Tab-separated table of C-alpha atoms in Angstrom:
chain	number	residue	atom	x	y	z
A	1	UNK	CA	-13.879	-32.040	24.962
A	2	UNK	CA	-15.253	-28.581	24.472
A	3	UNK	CA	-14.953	-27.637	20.791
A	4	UNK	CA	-16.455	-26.249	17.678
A	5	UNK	CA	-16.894	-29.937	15.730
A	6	UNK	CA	-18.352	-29.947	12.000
A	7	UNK	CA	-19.347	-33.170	9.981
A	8	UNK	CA	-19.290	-34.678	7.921
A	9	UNK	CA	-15.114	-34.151	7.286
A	10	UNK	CA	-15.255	-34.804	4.017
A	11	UNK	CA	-17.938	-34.451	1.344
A	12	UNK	CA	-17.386	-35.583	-2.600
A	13	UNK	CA	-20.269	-35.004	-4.585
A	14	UNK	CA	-21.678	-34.557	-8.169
A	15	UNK	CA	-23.434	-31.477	-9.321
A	16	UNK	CA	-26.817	-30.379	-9.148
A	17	UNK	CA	-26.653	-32.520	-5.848
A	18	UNK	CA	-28.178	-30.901	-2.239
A	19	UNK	CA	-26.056	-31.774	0.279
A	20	UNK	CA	-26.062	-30.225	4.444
A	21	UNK	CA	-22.886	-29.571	7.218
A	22	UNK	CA	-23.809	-29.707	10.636
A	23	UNK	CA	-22.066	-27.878	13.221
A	24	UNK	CA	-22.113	-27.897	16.738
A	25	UNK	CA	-20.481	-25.883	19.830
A	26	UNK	CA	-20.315	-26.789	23.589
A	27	UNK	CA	-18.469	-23.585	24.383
A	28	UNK	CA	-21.755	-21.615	25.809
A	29	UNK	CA	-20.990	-18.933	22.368
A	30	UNK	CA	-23.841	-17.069	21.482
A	31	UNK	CA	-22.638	-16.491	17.907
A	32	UNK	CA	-21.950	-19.207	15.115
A	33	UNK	CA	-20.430	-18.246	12.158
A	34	UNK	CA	-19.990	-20.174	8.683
A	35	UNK	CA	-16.284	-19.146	6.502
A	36	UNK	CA	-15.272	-20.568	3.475
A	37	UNK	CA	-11.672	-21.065	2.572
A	38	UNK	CA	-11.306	-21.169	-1.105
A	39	UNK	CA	-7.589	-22.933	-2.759
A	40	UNK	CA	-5.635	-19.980	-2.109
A	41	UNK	CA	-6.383	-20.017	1.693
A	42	UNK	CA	-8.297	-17.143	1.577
A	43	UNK	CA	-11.304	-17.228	4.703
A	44	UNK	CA	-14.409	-15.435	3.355
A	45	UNK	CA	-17.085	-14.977	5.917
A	46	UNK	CA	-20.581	-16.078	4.808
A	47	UNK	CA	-23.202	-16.185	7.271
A	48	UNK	CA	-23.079	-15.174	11.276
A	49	UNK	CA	-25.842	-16.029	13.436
A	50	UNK	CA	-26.438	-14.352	17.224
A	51	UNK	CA	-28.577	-17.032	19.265
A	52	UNK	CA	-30.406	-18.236	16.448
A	53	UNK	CA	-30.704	-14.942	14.730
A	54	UNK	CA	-29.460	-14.473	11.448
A	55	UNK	CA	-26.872	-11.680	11.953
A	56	UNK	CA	-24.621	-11.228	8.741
A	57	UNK	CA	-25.585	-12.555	5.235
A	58	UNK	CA	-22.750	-11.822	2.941
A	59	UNK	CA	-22.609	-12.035	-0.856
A	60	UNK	CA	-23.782	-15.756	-1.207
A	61	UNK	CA	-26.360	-17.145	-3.830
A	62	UNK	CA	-29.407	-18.331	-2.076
A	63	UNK	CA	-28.455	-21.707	-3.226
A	64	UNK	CA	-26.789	-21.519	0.361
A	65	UNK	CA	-29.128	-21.393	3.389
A	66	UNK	CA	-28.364	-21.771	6.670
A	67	UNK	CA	-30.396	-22.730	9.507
A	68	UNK	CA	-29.887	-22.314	13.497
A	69	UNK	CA	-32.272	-24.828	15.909
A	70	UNK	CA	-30.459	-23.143	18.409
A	71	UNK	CA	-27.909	-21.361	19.756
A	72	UNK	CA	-25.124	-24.425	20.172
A	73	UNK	CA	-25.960	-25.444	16.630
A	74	UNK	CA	-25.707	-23.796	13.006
A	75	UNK	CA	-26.392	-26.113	9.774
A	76	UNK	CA	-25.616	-25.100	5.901
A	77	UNK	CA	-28.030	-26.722	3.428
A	78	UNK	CA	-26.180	-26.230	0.023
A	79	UNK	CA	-28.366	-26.610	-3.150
A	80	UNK	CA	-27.985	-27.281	-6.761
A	81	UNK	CA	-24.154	-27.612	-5.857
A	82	UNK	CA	-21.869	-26.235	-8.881
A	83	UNK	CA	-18.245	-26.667	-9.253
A	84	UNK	CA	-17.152	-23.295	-7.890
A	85	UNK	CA	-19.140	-24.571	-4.708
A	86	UNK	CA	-15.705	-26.988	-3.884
A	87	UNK	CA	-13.557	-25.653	-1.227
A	88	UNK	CA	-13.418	-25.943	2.815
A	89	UNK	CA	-15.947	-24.731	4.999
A	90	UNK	CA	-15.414	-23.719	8.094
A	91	UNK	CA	-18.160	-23.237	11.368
A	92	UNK	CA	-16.595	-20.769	14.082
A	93	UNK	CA	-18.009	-19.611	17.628
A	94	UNK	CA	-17.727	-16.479	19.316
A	95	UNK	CA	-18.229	-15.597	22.728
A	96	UNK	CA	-20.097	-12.320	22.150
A	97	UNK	CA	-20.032	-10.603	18.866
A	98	UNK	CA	-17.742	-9.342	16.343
A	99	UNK	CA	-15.128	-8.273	18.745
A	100	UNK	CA	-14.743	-11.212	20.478
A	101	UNK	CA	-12.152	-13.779	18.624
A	102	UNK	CA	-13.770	-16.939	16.539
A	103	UNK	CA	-12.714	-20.649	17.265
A	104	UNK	CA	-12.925	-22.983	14.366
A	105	UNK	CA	-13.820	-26.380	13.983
A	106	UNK	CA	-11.341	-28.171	11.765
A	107	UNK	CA	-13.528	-27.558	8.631
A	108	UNK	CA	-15.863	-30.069	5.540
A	109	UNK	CA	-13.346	-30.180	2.833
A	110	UNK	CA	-16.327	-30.333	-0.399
A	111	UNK	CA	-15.164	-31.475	-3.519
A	112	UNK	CA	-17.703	-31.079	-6.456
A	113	UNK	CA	-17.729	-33.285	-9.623
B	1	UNK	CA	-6.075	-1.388	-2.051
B	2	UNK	CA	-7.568	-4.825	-0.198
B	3	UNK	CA	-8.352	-4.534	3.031
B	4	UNK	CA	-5.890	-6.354	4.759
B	5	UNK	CA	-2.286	-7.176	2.943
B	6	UNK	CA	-0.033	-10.167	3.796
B	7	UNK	CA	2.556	-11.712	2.104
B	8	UNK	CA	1.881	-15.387	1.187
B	9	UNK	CA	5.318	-16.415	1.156
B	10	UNK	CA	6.213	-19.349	1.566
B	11	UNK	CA	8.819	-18.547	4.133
B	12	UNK	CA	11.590	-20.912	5.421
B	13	UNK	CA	13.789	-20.711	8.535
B	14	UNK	CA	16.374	-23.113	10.246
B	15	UNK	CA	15.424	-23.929	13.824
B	16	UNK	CA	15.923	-21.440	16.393
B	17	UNK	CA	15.303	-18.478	14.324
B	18	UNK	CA	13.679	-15.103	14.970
B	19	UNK	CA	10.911	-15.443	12.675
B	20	UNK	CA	8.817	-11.959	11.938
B	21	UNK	CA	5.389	-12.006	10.223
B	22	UNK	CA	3.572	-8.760	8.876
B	23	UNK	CA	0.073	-7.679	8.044
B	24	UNK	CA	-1.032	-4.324	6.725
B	25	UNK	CA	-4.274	-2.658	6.546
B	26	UNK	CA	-5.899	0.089	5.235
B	27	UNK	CA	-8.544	1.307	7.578
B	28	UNK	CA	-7.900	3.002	10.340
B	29	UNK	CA	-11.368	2.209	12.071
B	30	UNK	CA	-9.866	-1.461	13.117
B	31	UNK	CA	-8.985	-1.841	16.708
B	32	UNK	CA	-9.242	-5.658	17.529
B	33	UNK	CA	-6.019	-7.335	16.104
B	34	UNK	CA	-5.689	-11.114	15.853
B	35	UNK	CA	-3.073	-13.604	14.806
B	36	UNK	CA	-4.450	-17.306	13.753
B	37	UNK	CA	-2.430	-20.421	13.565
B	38	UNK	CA	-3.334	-23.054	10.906
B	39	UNK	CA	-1.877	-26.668	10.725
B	40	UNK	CA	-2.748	-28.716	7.353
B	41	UNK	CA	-6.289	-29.839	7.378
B	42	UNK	CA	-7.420	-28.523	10.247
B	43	UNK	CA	-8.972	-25.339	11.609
B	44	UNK	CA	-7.652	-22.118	12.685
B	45	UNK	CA	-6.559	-21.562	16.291
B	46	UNK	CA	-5.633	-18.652	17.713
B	47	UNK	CA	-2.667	-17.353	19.038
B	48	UNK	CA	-3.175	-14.039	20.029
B	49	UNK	CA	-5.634	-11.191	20.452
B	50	UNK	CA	-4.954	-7.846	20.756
B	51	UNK	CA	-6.862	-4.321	21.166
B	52	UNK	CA	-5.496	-1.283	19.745
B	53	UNK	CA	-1.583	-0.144	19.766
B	54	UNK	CA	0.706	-1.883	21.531
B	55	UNK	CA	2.619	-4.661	22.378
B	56	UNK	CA	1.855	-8.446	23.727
B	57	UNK	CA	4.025	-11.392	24.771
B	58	UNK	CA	2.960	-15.226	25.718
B	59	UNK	CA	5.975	-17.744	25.911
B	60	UNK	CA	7.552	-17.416	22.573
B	61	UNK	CA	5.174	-15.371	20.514
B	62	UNK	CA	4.642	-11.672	20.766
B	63	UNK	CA	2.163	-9.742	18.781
B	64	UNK	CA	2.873	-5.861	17.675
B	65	UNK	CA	0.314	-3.316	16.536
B	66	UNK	CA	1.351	0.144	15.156
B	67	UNK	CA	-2.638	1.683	14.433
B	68	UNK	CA	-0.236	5.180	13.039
B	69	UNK	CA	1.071	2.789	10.559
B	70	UNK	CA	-1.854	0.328	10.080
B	71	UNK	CA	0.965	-2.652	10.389
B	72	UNK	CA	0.944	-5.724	12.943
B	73	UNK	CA	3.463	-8.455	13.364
B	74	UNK	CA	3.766	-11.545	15.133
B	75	UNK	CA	7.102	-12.527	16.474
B	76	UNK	CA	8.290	-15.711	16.852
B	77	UNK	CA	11.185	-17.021	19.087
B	78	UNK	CA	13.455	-19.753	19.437
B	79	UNK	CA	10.931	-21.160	16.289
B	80	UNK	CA	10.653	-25.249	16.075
B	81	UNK	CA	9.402	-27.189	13.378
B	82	UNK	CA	6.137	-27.901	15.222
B	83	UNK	CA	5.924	-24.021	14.174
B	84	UNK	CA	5.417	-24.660	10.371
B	85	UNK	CA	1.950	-23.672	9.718
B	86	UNK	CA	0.387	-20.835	7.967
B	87	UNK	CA	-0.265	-18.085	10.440
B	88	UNK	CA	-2.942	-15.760	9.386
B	89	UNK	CA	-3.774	-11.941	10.612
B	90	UNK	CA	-7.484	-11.122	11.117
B	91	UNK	CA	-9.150	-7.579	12.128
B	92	UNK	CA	-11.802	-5.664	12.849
B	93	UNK	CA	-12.846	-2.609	14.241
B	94	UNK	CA	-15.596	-4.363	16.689
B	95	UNK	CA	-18.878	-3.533	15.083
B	96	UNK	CA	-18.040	-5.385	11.170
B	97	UNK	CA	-16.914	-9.069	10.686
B	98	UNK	CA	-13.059	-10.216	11.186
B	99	UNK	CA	-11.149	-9.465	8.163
B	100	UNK	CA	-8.611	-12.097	7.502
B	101	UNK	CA	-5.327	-11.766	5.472
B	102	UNK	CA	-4.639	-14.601	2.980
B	103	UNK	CA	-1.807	-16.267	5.618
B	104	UNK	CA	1.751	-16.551	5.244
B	105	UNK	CA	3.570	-20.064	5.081
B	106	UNK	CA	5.770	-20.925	7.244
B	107	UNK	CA	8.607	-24.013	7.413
B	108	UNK	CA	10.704	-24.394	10.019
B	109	UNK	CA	13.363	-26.339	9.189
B	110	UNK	CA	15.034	-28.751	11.801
């Protein structure tokens, strides 16, 4: 199936832990996006990559670090994780660039102990 | 003022109804309007993409955008219960990442 798929699902983890997503599209999109949704449903972009580039870096601590082997895949290493790290993160694709529309994998709900 | 306003609800409708869904935004520089879908636990999927003013219809949904009175709304039909989600508006004016609203819960209720 072509998709936007993100693993692991779930991720339940103590602090101070480092932990990774993986994300991968088979859609042929030359952006890759990373959103986090926090408990109120509110999607907050983070990072946006255009074929491996590093496009959009938003207010994140560098705790967060993404990385982009190529263009069908985009990866977010989390450090030092802290409670206010637990919430859903989603990968997206776009076709082009920010005026094309995103399509989301079904998101790594991380829960932080 | 945020960015982009939308009422959270949660709103709940028998089956069959109309059901309306708003957004409002302050700048006037966005042109690419976008309405998501999101079931529990998954991702969101959209529904319908729009540029600029103007009108657009696919089966039961139809999307509205007023840019003179930075308001869009999504129109639903003959809704069904496979309809309760939360549907969420997103925008941009092209050149800055999509904005999203904070989604507005919907129940359809058989």
């Amino acid at each position: 199936d072509t998709a936007v798929s993100q693993t692991p699902k779930y991720l339940v983890t103590q602090m101070g832990n480092d932990k990774s997503i993986k994300c991968e599209q088979n859609l042929g999109h030359d952006t890759m996006y990373w959103y986090k949704q926090d408990s109120k449903k509110f999607l907050k972009i983070m990072f946006s990559y255009n074929n491996k580039e590093l496009i959009i870096n938003e207010t994140v601590p560098n705790r967060f670090s993404p990385k982009s082997p190529d263009k069908a895949h985009l990866n977010l290493h989390i450090n030092s994780l802290e409670l206010g790290d637990s919430a859903v993160y989603f990968c997206a694709s776009s076709l082009r660039g920010k005026d094309s529309p995103l399509h989301f994998g079904n998101g790594t709900r991380l829960t932080v102990t | 003022q945020k960015e982009v306003e939308q009422d959270p609800g949660p709103l709940s409708v028998p089956e069959g109804a109309i059901v309306s869904l708003n957004c409002t935004y302050s700048n006037s520089a966005f042109q690419y309007f976008m309405w998501y879908r999101q079931y529990s636990r998954k991702g969101p999927e959209l529904l319908m993409y729009t540029y600029s003013s103007g009108n657009k219809e696919d089966g039961r949904f139809t999307a509205q955008v007023d840019k003179s009175s930075k308001y869009i709304s999504l129109f639903i039909r003959d809704s069904q219960p496979s309809d309760s989600a939360t549907y969420l508006c997103a925008m941009n004016s092209g050149n800055t990442p999509l904005v999203f609203g904070k989604g507005t819960r919907l129940s359809v209720i058989a």
